[in-house]
Short mmCIF file of C-alpha atoms and ligand atoms in Angstrom, two decimals:
data_model
loop_
_atom_site.label_atom_id
_atom_site.label_comp_id
_atom_site.label_asym_id
_atom_site.label_seq_id
_atom_site.Cartn_x
_atom_site.Cartn_y
_atom_site.Cartn_z
CA UNK A 29 385.97 98.47 320.95
CA UNK A 30 387.54 101.76 321.81
CA UNK A 31 385.41 102.09 324.90
CA UNK A 32 386.50 98.70 326.25
CA UNK A 33 390.07 99.74 326.11
CA UNK A 34 389.36 102.92 327.93
CA UNK A 35 388.01 101.04 330.96
CA UNK A 36 391.02 99.77 332.80
CA UNK A 37 390.47 99.79 336.54
CA UNK A 38 388.68 97.00 338.44
CA UNK A 39 386.33 99.61 339.85
CA UNK A 40 384.99 100.63 336.48
CA UNK A 41 384.74 96.96 335.41
CA UNK A 42 382.54 96.26 338.39
CA UNK A 43 380.38 99.21 337.54
CA UNK A 44 380.01 97.93 333.99
CA UNK A 45 379.04 94.35 335.02
CA UNK A 46 376.56 95.79 337.53
CA UNK A 47 375.06 97.94 334.82
CA UNK A 48 374.94 94.95 332.48
CA UNK A 49 373.22 92.79 335.11
CA UNK A 50 370.63 95.51 335.68
CA UNK A 51 370.14 95.76 331.97
CA UNK A 52 369.67 92.01 331.57
CA UNK A 53 367.21 91.80 334.47
CA UNK A 54 365.24 94.72 333.05
CA UNK A 55 365.20 93.20 329.56
CA UNK A 56 363.98 89.86 330.87
CA UNK A 57 361.28 91.64 332.81
CA UNK A 58 360.28 93.59 329.74
CA UNK A 59 360.05 90.47 327.59
CA UNK A 60 357.98 88.74 330.29
CA UNK A 61 355.64 91.66 330.52
CA UNK A 62 355.30 91.80 326.76
CA UNK A 63 354.51 88.08 326.65
CA UNK A 64 351.90 88.44 329.35
CA UNK A 65 350.42 91.46 327.68
CA UNK A 66 350.06 89.68 324.37
CA UNK A 67 348.77 86.51 325.96
CA UNK A 68 351.74 84.41 324.78
CA UNK A 69 352.22 83.25 328.33
CA UNK A 70 349.28 81.96 330.29
CA UNK A 71 348.81 82.30 334.00
CA UNK A 72 347.09 79.25 335.48
CA UNK A 73 345.48 81.37 338.18
CA UNK A 74 345.47 78.58 340.75
CA UNK A 75 343.00 76.41 338.85
CA UNK A 76 343.32 72.66 338.75
CA UNK A 77 344.72 71.84 335.35
CA UNK A 78 342.66 69.29 333.50
CA UNK A 79 343.27 67.29 330.40
CA UNK A 80 342.36 69.79 327.70
CA UNK A 81 340.48 67.15 325.70
CA UNK A 82 338.46 65.84 328.65
CA UNK A 83 335.55 68.16 327.88
CA UNK A 84 335.56 66.95 324.27
CA UNK A 85 334.96 63.38 325.27
CA UNK A 86 332.37 64.39 327.76
CA UNK A 87 330.56 66.58 325.32
CA UNK A 88 329.60 63.53 323.27
CA UNK A 89 327.96 61.82 326.26
CA UNK A 90 324.33 62.93 326.20
CA UNK A 91 323.43 61.36 329.53
CA UNK A 92 325.79 63.42 331.64
CA UNK A 93 325.27 66.77 333.33
CA UNK A 94 326.14 69.88 331.37
CA UNK A 95 327.81 72.65 333.36
CA UNK A 96 326.97 76.24 332.50
CA UNK A 97 329.24 78.83 334.11
CA UNK A 98 328.00 82.41 334.27
CA UNK A 99 331.22 84.43 334.42
CA UNK A 100 329.51 87.47 336.02
CA UNK A 101 325.92 88.48 336.57
CA UNK A 102 324.27 90.81 334.07
CA UNK A 103 324.00 94.36 335.48
CA UNK A 104 325.74 93.04 338.64
CA UNK A 105 322.46 91.68 339.97
CA UNK A 106 322.98 88.14 341.18
CA UNK A 107 320.40 85.49 341.87
CA UNK A 108 320.26 82.36 343.95
CA UNK A 109 321.89 79.28 342.41
CA UNK A 110 321.59 76.97 345.41
CA UNK A 111 320.30 73.47 344.90
CA UNK A 112 319.66 72.13 341.41
CA UNK A 113 318.19 75.34 340.06
CA UNK A 114 317.54 74.16 336.50
CA UNK A 115 315.66 71.10 337.65
CA UNK A 116 313.98 72.57 340.71
CA UNK A 117 312.67 75.71 339.02
CA UNK A 118 312.32 74.80 335.36
CA UNK A 119 312.34 70.99 335.22
CA UNK A 120 315.38 71.05 332.95
CA UNK A 121 317.36 67.87 333.67
CA UNK A 122 321.12 67.22 333.69
CA UNK A 123 321.98 70.88 333.85
CA UNK A 124 324.24 72.46 336.38
CA UNK A 125 324.20 76.26 336.51
CA UNK A 126 327.08 77.80 338.45
CA UNK A 127 328.77 81.18 338.92
CA UNK A 128 331.98 80.08 340.69
CA UNK A 129 334.95 81.01 338.55
CA UNK A 130 337.00 78.20 340.08
CA UNK A 131 334.83 75.80 338.03
CA UNK A 132 336.12 77.30 334.77
CA UNK A 133 338.19 74.35 333.67
CA UNK A 134 335.29 71.90 333.96
CA UNK A 135 332.57 74.12 332.48
CA UNK A 136 331.04 73.06 329.18
CA UNK A 137 329.77 76.56 328.46
CA UNK A 138 330.98 79.88 329.86
CA UNK A 139 328.55 82.75 329.42
CA UNK A 140 329.48 86.41 329.05
CA UNK A 141 326.89 89.18 329.10
CA UNK A 142 327.73 91.84 326.54
CA UNK A 143 326.95 95.02 328.46
CA UNK A 144 329.77 94.63 331.00
CA UNK A 145 332.25 93.64 328.29
CA UNK A 146 331.69 96.69 326.14
CA UNK A 147 331.69 98.94 329.19
CA UNK A 148 335.06 97.49 330.18
CA UNK A 149 333.73 96.47 333.60
CA UNK A 150 334.49 92.82 332.90
CA UNK A 151 337.07 91.06 330.79
CA UNK A 152 337.27 87.76 329.03
CA UNK A 153 339.53 85.25 330.81
CA UNK A 154 342.17 85.02 328.08
CA UNK A 155 344.83 84.36 330.71
CA UNK A 156 343.28 81.01 331.59
CA UNK A 157 343.94 77.94 329.45
CA UNK A 158 340.73 77.55 327.52
CA UNK A 159 339.75 73.90 327.46
CA UNK A 160 339.23 72.48 324.00
CA UNK A 161 335.53 71.96 323.36
CA UNK A 162 334.53 74.49 325.99
CA UNK A 163 332.07 76.86 324.44
CA UNK A 164 332.05 80.58 325.14
CA UNK A 165 328.63 82.13 324.81
CA UNK A 166 327.87 85.76 324.03
CA UNK A 167 324.64 86.96 325.62
CA UNK A 168 322.72 90.14 324.92
CA UNK A 169 319.07 91.13 324.93
CA UNK A 170 319.71 94.56 323.44
CA UNK A 171 318.95 95.73 319.93
CA UNK A 172 322.09 96.04 317.75
CA UNK A 173 322.46 99.81 318.24
CA UNK A 174 322.89 99.27 321.98
CA UNK A 175 325.46 96.50 321.76
CA UNK A 176 328.43 98.81 321.25
CA UNK A 177 331.45 98.02 319.13
CA UNK A 178 331.63 94.25 318.72
CA UNK A 179 334.58 94.19 316.33
CA UNK A 180 337.08 93.31 319.09
CA UNK A 181 335.10 90.13 319.73
CA UNK A 182 335.79 88.38 316.45
CA UNK A 183 336.87 84.71 316.58
CA UNK A 184 336.14 84.32 320.29
CA UNK A 185 332.60 83.09 320.82
CA UNK A 186 331.08 79.76 319.86
CA UNK A 187 327.48 80.52 320.79
CA UNK A 188 324.99 83.35 320.91
CA UNK A 189 322.16 83.85 323.37
CA UNK A 190 319.83 86.61 322.22
CA UNK A 191 316.17 87.25 321.47
CA UNK A 192 316.84 86.40 317.83
CA UNK A 193 315.36 83.18 316.49
CA UNK A 194 318.60 82.38 314.68
CA UNK A 195 320.69 82.50 317.86
CA UNK A 196 322.07 79.24 319.18
CA UNK A 197 319.86 79.72 322.21
CA UNK A 198 316.86 81.97 321.72
CA UNK A 199 315.86 84.05 324.71
CA UNK A 200 312.70 85.93 323.72
CA UNK A 201 311.20 88.60 325.97
CA UNK A 202 308.00 86.63 326.00
CA UNK A 203 306.33 83.69 324.34
CA UNK A 204 303.07 81.83 324.10
CA UNK A 205 302.42 78.50 325.69
CA UNK A 206 299.50 76.30 324.75
CA UNK A 207 296.79 76.24 327.39
CA UNK A 208 296.53 72.83 328.98
CA UNK A 209 292.78 72.78 329.23
CA UNK A 210 290.91 74.15 326.24
CA UNK A 211 289.53 77.47 327.39
CA UNK A 212 286.42 79.15 326.19
CA UNK A 213 286.20 82.62 324.83
CA UNK A 214 285.57 85.08 327.60
CA UNK A 215 283.77 87.96 325.96
CA UNK A 216 285.82 91.06 326.52
CA UNK A 217 283.88 93.55 328.58
CA UNK A 218 284.16 96.79 326.66
CA UNK A 219 282.30 98.98 329.17
CA UNK A 220 285.49 100.17 330.81
CA UNK A 221 287.26 101.06 327.60
CA UNK A 222 287.57 104.80 327.74
CA UNK A 223 290.38 105.56 325.27
CA UNK A 224 290.70 104.52 321.67
CA UNK A 225 294.49 104.42 321.42
CA UNK A 226 297.08 104.58 324.20
CA UNK A 227 300.82 104.91 324.12
CA UNK A 228 303.23 104.62 327.03
CA UNK A 229 306.66 106.02 326.28
CA UNK A 230 309.50 106.60 328.69
CA UNK A 231 312.26 107.41 326.24
CA UNK A 232 310.84 109.85 323.71
CA UNK A 233 313.17 110.76 320.87
CA UNK A 234 311.81 112.69 317.94
CA UNK A 235 314.16 110.89 315.54
CA UNK A 236 312.66 107.49 316.43
CA UNK A 237 310.47 106.15 313.67
CA UNK A 238 307.82 105.46 316.31
CA UNK A 239 307.61 109.15 317.21
CA UNK A 240 306.83 110.07 313.61
CA UNK A 241 304.17 107.36 313.35
CA UNK A 242 302.67 108.54 316.62
CA UNK A 243 302.46 112.14 315.40
CA UNK A 244 300.78 111.09 312.19
CA UNK A 245 298.37 108.79 313.98
CA UNK A 246 297.54 111.42 316.58
CA UNK A 247 296.61 113.75 313.75
CA UNK A 248 294.05 111.19 312.54
CA UNK A 249 292.65 109.76 315.79
CA UNK A 250 293.02 110.68 319.48
CA UNK A 251 296.04 109.01 321.09
CA UNK A 252 296.35 109.14 324.85
CA UNK A 253 300.00 109.31 325.87
CA UNK A 254 301.50 108.24 329.18
CA UNK A 255 305.07 108.17 330.37
CA UNK A 256 307.92 110.10 331.82
CA UNK A 257 308.13 112.75 329.10
CA UNK A 258 304.46 113.66 329.54
CA UNK A 259 302.58 114.89 332.59
CA UNK A 260 300.86 111.48 332.71
CA UNK A 261 303.61 109.49 334.33
CA UNK A 262 302.52 105.93 335.17
CA UNK A 263 303.61 103.82 338.10
CA UNK A 264 304.30 100.17 337.38
CA UNK A 265 301.20 99.11 339.32
CA UNK A 266 299.04 101.45 337.25
CA UNK A 267 300.46 100.31 333.93
CA UNK A 268 298.29 97.30 333.09
CA UNK A 269 295.01 98.65 334.58
CA UNK A 270 295.52 101.81 332.51
CA UNK A 271 296.20 99.89 329.33
CA UNK A 272 293.14 97.71 329.97
CA UNK A 273 290.99 100.80 329.54
CA UNK A 274 292.26 101.33 325.99
CA UNK A 275 291.00 99.60 322.87
CA UNK A 276 294.41 99.72 321.28
CA UNK A 277 297.91 99.93 322.65
CA UNK A 278 300.84 101.17 320.60
CA UNK A 279 303.49 98.48 321.11
CA UNK A 280 306.12 100.54 319.30
CA UNK A 281 309.71 99.36 319.67
CA UNK A 282 312.43 102.01 319.95
CA UNK A 283 314.64 100.07 317.59
CA UNK A 284 313.44 98.39 314.42
CA UNK A 285 315.55 95.25 314.31
CA UNK A 286 315.06 91.66 313.29
CA UNK A 287 313.05 89.74 315.95
CA UNK A 288 313.31 92.60 318.42
CA UNK A 289 309.89 92.23 320.06
CA UNK A 290 309.88 93.23 323.71
CA UNK A 291 307.56 93.20 326.70
CA UNK A 292 305.65 96.04 325.05
CA UNK A 293 303.84 93.31 323.12
CA UNK A 294 303.95 90.40 325.56
CA UNK A 295 303.24 92.24 328.78
CA UNK A 296 301.80 95.66 328.12
CA UNK A 297 299.44 94.79 325.30
CA UNK A 298 298.64 91.09 325.71
CA UNK A 299 298.48 91.08 329.48
CA UNK A 300 296.95 94.55 329.63
CA UNK A 301 294.10 93.39 327.43
CA UNK A 302 294.38 95.95 324.63
CA UNK A 303 294.86 95.03 320.99
CA UNK A 304 298.50 95.75 320.11
CA UNK A 305 299.32 98.01 317.19
CA UNK A 306 302.90 97.02 316.49
CA UNK A 307 305.87 98.80 314.99
CA UNK A 308 309.17 96.97 315.04
CA UNK A 309 310.56 94.16 312.90
CA UNK A 310 308.70 93.14 309.74
CA UNK A 311 305.26 91.55 309.85
CA UNK A 312 306.76 88.12 309.16
CA UNK A 313 308.80 88.26 312.39
CA UNK A 314 305.65 88.91 314.41
CA UNK A 315 303.75 86.18 312.55
CA UNK A 316 306.45 83.72 313.51
CA UNK A 317 305.93 84.21 317.25
CA UNK A 318 302.49 85.78 317.81
CA UNK A 319 299.07 84.27 317.02
CA UNK A 320 297.30 85.36 313.84
CA UNK A 321 294.68 88.04 314.34
CA UNK A 322 296.11 89.06 317.71
CA UNK A 323 297.85 92.25 316.61
CA UNK A 324 297.79 94.96 313.97
CA UNK A 325 301.06 95.81 312.20
CA UNK A 326 301.63 99.37 311.03
CA UNK A 327 303.06 98.04 307.74
CA UNK A 328 299.72 96.45 306.86
CA UNK A 329 298.38 99.86 305.90
CA UNK A 330 299.19 102.09 302.97
CA UNK A 331 299.29 105.08 305.31
CA UNK A 332 299.10 105.89 308.99
CA UNK A 333 295.87 107.74 308.26
CA UNK A 334 294.32 104.53 306.97
CA UNK A 335 295.51 102.71 310.07
CA UNK A 336 293.70 105.33 312.18
CA UNK A 337 290.53 104.85 310.16
CA UNK A 338 290.73 101.09 310.62
CA UNK A 339 291.16 101.40 314.40
CA UNK A 340 288.15 103.68 314.66
CA UNK A 341 285.94 101.29 312.72
CA UNK A 342 287.16 98.25 314.59
CA UNK A 343 286.42 99.80 318.01
CA UNK A 344 282.82 100.34 316.93
CA UNK A 345 282.37 96.74 315.76
CA UNK A 346 282.24 94.78 318.99
CA UNK A 347 282.22 91.37 317.34
CA UNK A 348 285.18 92.01 315.07
CA UNK A 349 287.09 93.71 317.84
CA UNK A 350 286.63 90.75 320.16
CA UNK A 351 287.97 88.37 317.53
CA UNK A 352 291.37 89.89 318.27
CA UNK A 353 291.21 88.11 321.62
CA UNK A 354 290.16 84.67 320.42
CA UNK A 355 293.79 83.43 320.56
CA UNK A 356 293.41 83.44 324.33
CA UNK A 357 291.31 80.29 324.09
CA UNK A 358 294.40 78.32 323.13
CA UNK A 359 297.36 80.33 324.30
CA UNK A 360 298.67 81.93 327.40
CA UNK A 361 301.47 84.49 327.58
CA UNK A 362 304.69 83.71 329.38
CA UNK A 363 307.01 86.60 330.21
CA UNK A 364 310.69 85.75 330.36
CA UNK A 365 312.53 87.84 332.90
CA UNK A 366 314.77 85.40 334.77
CA UNK A 367 318.42 85.09 333.69
CA UNK A 368 318.62 81.67 335.33
CA UNK A 369 315.93 80.28 333.09
CA UNK A 370 317.63 81.62 329.98
CA UNK A 371 320.90 80.04 331.11
CA UNK A 372 319.35 76.68 331.99
CA UNK A 373 317.81 76.61 328.51
CA UNK A 374 321.32 76.28 327.10
CA UNK A 375 321.23 72.67 328.31
CA UNK A 376 318.14 71.95 326.22
CA UNK A 377 320.04 72.98 323.10
CA UNK A 378 323.48 71.78 324.09
CA UNK A 379 323.44 68.33 322.52
CA UNK A 380 322.18 69.62 319.19
CA UNK A 381 324.77 72.40 318.86
CA UNK A 382 327.30 71.92 316.09
CA UNK A 383 330.51 70.22 317.25
CA UNK A 384 332.50 73.19 316.11
CA UNK A 385 331.33 76.75 315.64
CA UNK A 386 333.08 80.09 315.84
CA UNK A 387 331.57 83.55 315.37
CA UNK A 388 334.40 84.82 313.21
CA UNK A 389 332.67 88.21 312.82
CA UNK A 390 330.30 88.72 315.74
CA UNK A 391 329.72 92.35 314.79
CA UNK A 392 328.51 91.40 311.31
CA UNK A 393 326.32 88.68 312.76
CA UNK A 394 324.78 91.00 315.34
CA UNK A 395 323.97 93.61 312.70
CA UNK A 396 322.73 91.21 310.02
CA UNK A 397 319.09 91.11 309.01
C1 LIG B 3 339.03 60.96 324.73
O1 LIG B 3 338.64 59.96 323.79
C2 LIG B 3 339.72 59.49 323.02
C3 LIG B 3 339.18 58.49 322.00
O2 LIG B 3 337.78 58.39 322.07
C4 LIG B 3 340.75 58.84 323.96
O3 LIG B 3 341.86 58.40 323.20
C5 LIG B 3 341.22 59.85 324.98
O4 LIG B 3 342.08 59.25 325.92
C6 LIG B 3 340.03 60.43 325.73
N1 LIG B 3 340.50 61.48 326.63
C7 LIG B 3 340.03 61.62 327.86
C8 LIG B 3 340.61 62.74 328.65
O5 LIG B 3 339.20 60.90 328.35
C1 LIG B 4 328.10 59.33 330.46
O1 LIG B 4 327.92 60.09 331.64
C2 LIG B 4 327.28 59.36 332.68
C3 LIG B 4 327.01 60.32 333.83
O2 LIG B 4 328.15 61.07 334.12
C4 LIG B 4 328.18 58.19 333.07
O3 LIG B 4 327.54 57.43 334.08
C5 LIG B 4 328.42 57.31 331.85
O4 LIG B 4 329.35 56.29 332.17
C6 LIG B 4 328.97 58.14 330.70
N1 LIG B 4 329.03 57.31 329.49
C7 LIG B 4 330.11 57.19 328.75
C8 LIG B 4 329.99 56.36 327.55
O5 LIG B 4 331.16 57.79 329.03
C1 LIG B 5 323.59 65.62 337.73
O1 LIG B 5 322.85 66.66 338.35
C2 LIG B 5 321.85 66.21 339.20
C3 LIG B 5 321.07 67.39 339.64
O2 LIG B 5 320.57 68.08 338.52
C4 LIG B 5 322.48 65.46 340.37
O3 LIG B 5 321.49 65.00 341.24
C5 LIG B 5 323.29 64.30 339.82
O4 LIG B 5 324.00 63.69 340.86
C6 LIG B 5 324.28 64.75 338.76
N1 LIG B 5 324.85 63.59 338.11
C7 LIG B 5 326.14 63.50 337.82
C8 LIG B 5 326.58 62.24 337.15
O5 LIG B 5 326.93 64.38 338.08
C1 LIG B 6 285.53 98.98 335.51
O1 LIG B 6 286.39 99.79 336.31
C2 LIG B 6 285.98 99.92 337.65
C3 LIG B 6 286.91 100.91 338.33
O2 LIG B 6 288.04 101.16 337.58
C4 LIG B 6 285.99 98.56 338.30
O3 LIG B 6 285.59 98.65 339.65
C5 LIG B 6 285.11 97.62 337.52
O4 LIG B 6 285.21 96.31 338.05
C6 LIG B 6 285.47 97.58 336.08
N1 LIG B 6 284.50 96.80 335.33
C7 LIG B 6 284.84 95.86 334.47
C8 LIG B 6 283.72 95.18 333.79
O5 LIG B 6 286.01 95.57 334.21
C1 LIG B 7 335.28 77.92 320.15
O1 LIG B 7 335.96 79.06 319.67
C2 LIG B 7 337.35 78.99 319.83
C3 LIG B 7 337.93 80.34 319.45
O2 LIG B 7 337.72 80.64 318.12
C4 LIG B 7 337.87 77.84 318.98
O3 LIG B 7 339.26 77.75 319.12
C5 LIG B 7 337.22 76.54 319.44
O4 LIG B 7 337.60 75.46 318.62
C6 LIG B 7 335.72 76.67 319.42
N1 LIG B 7 335.10 75.53 320.06
C7 LIG B 7 334.01 74.92 319.61
C8 LIG B 7 333.50 73.78 320.42
O5 LIG B 7 333.44 75.27 318.61
#
């Protein structure tokens, strides 16, 4: 009050109103910025607005095309999406796979690869109006320890795409397909087998469980080791021919997590033609995806020493050893390496997904056993 009375001249009044105007403009700007920052205001981003419930109606029509939008390519490596990729390459019908962000508002599923999110290289499009019934999918092929901190991603995603069998869409590193024509057992030629046990390791860490098992096994039987940390580095073209000369291949995963079974089994061992000795998730996880009598699980033995003894005996018994290959009469291995195929597979599951699903605690889900 006192101050008001002090200001008497027109000049000072003008100065005050100018100051007040500046103050008001600044405040409005501040509030706007705050709103934007907190996501209270949404920027349309030049996209055609659509009826927010349109996708809901469409998502009950099973004879229409499902649109999968990949928001950015994993590891920044893009692939060709021209034509009707899902149908042309994988014979998956009514499935449109796109990577154009302008198609956001009409996409049934938007897919986000975890690596770029946790690295901060990509962000979720919170600024866009998220159509009701649009599903956001979280995709990762890493073991839990390599997924980073997932706590910020609570209550965001509706779907998961991982190697886990309990994901909404399972994307295993490899799988078996039945052989169309019944094969016959091709006796494995053992003449070229020159090593009992082989291990290929590029990332050797002494704290890994697999390193301890290797040390113990190597104390019992000879283990030939290849890989970057040894002098026996292997080129990718030498990998399978080298493994084919071993009776057994140590398909040891670096992370022991539910369903985490990588190309070490599917490619290195099965395609290399050595019997896999596996260390990874529990025996039951392997039994769920791999044929019986096609692998040897470390947990099946009371000690690593006994495992070594078993391997030595088995290599000497040609008939019993060859029985570990009899699954090849009925099955062939398929390696999964193409992101497009994983994404097209969403369409196969789409109509059987629950109408409503939210991963309220993605971190807990990702770390659960
Ligand atoms: C969706 O379906 C409901 C009832 O089935 C209807 O009232 C509504 O208009 C539809 N919305 C759109 C966008 O088609
Ligand atoms: C379902 O989708 C197909 C293809 O878009 C369309 O021809 C058909 O009319 C739709 N059915 C209903 C009930 O909306
Ligand atoms: C659905 O996609 C196929 C290609 O996969 C295309 O030929 C067809 O025109 C599309 N149908 C509709 C209704 O969009
Ligand atoms: C054994 O290896 C040699 C050279 O590595 C190859 O030429 C030969 O075909 C192999 N024999 C069998 C039976 O695989
Ligand atoms: C997807 O998740 C969002 C965010 O929690 C939620 O609002 C929406 O209803 C969910 N949609 C479906 C189809 O489950």
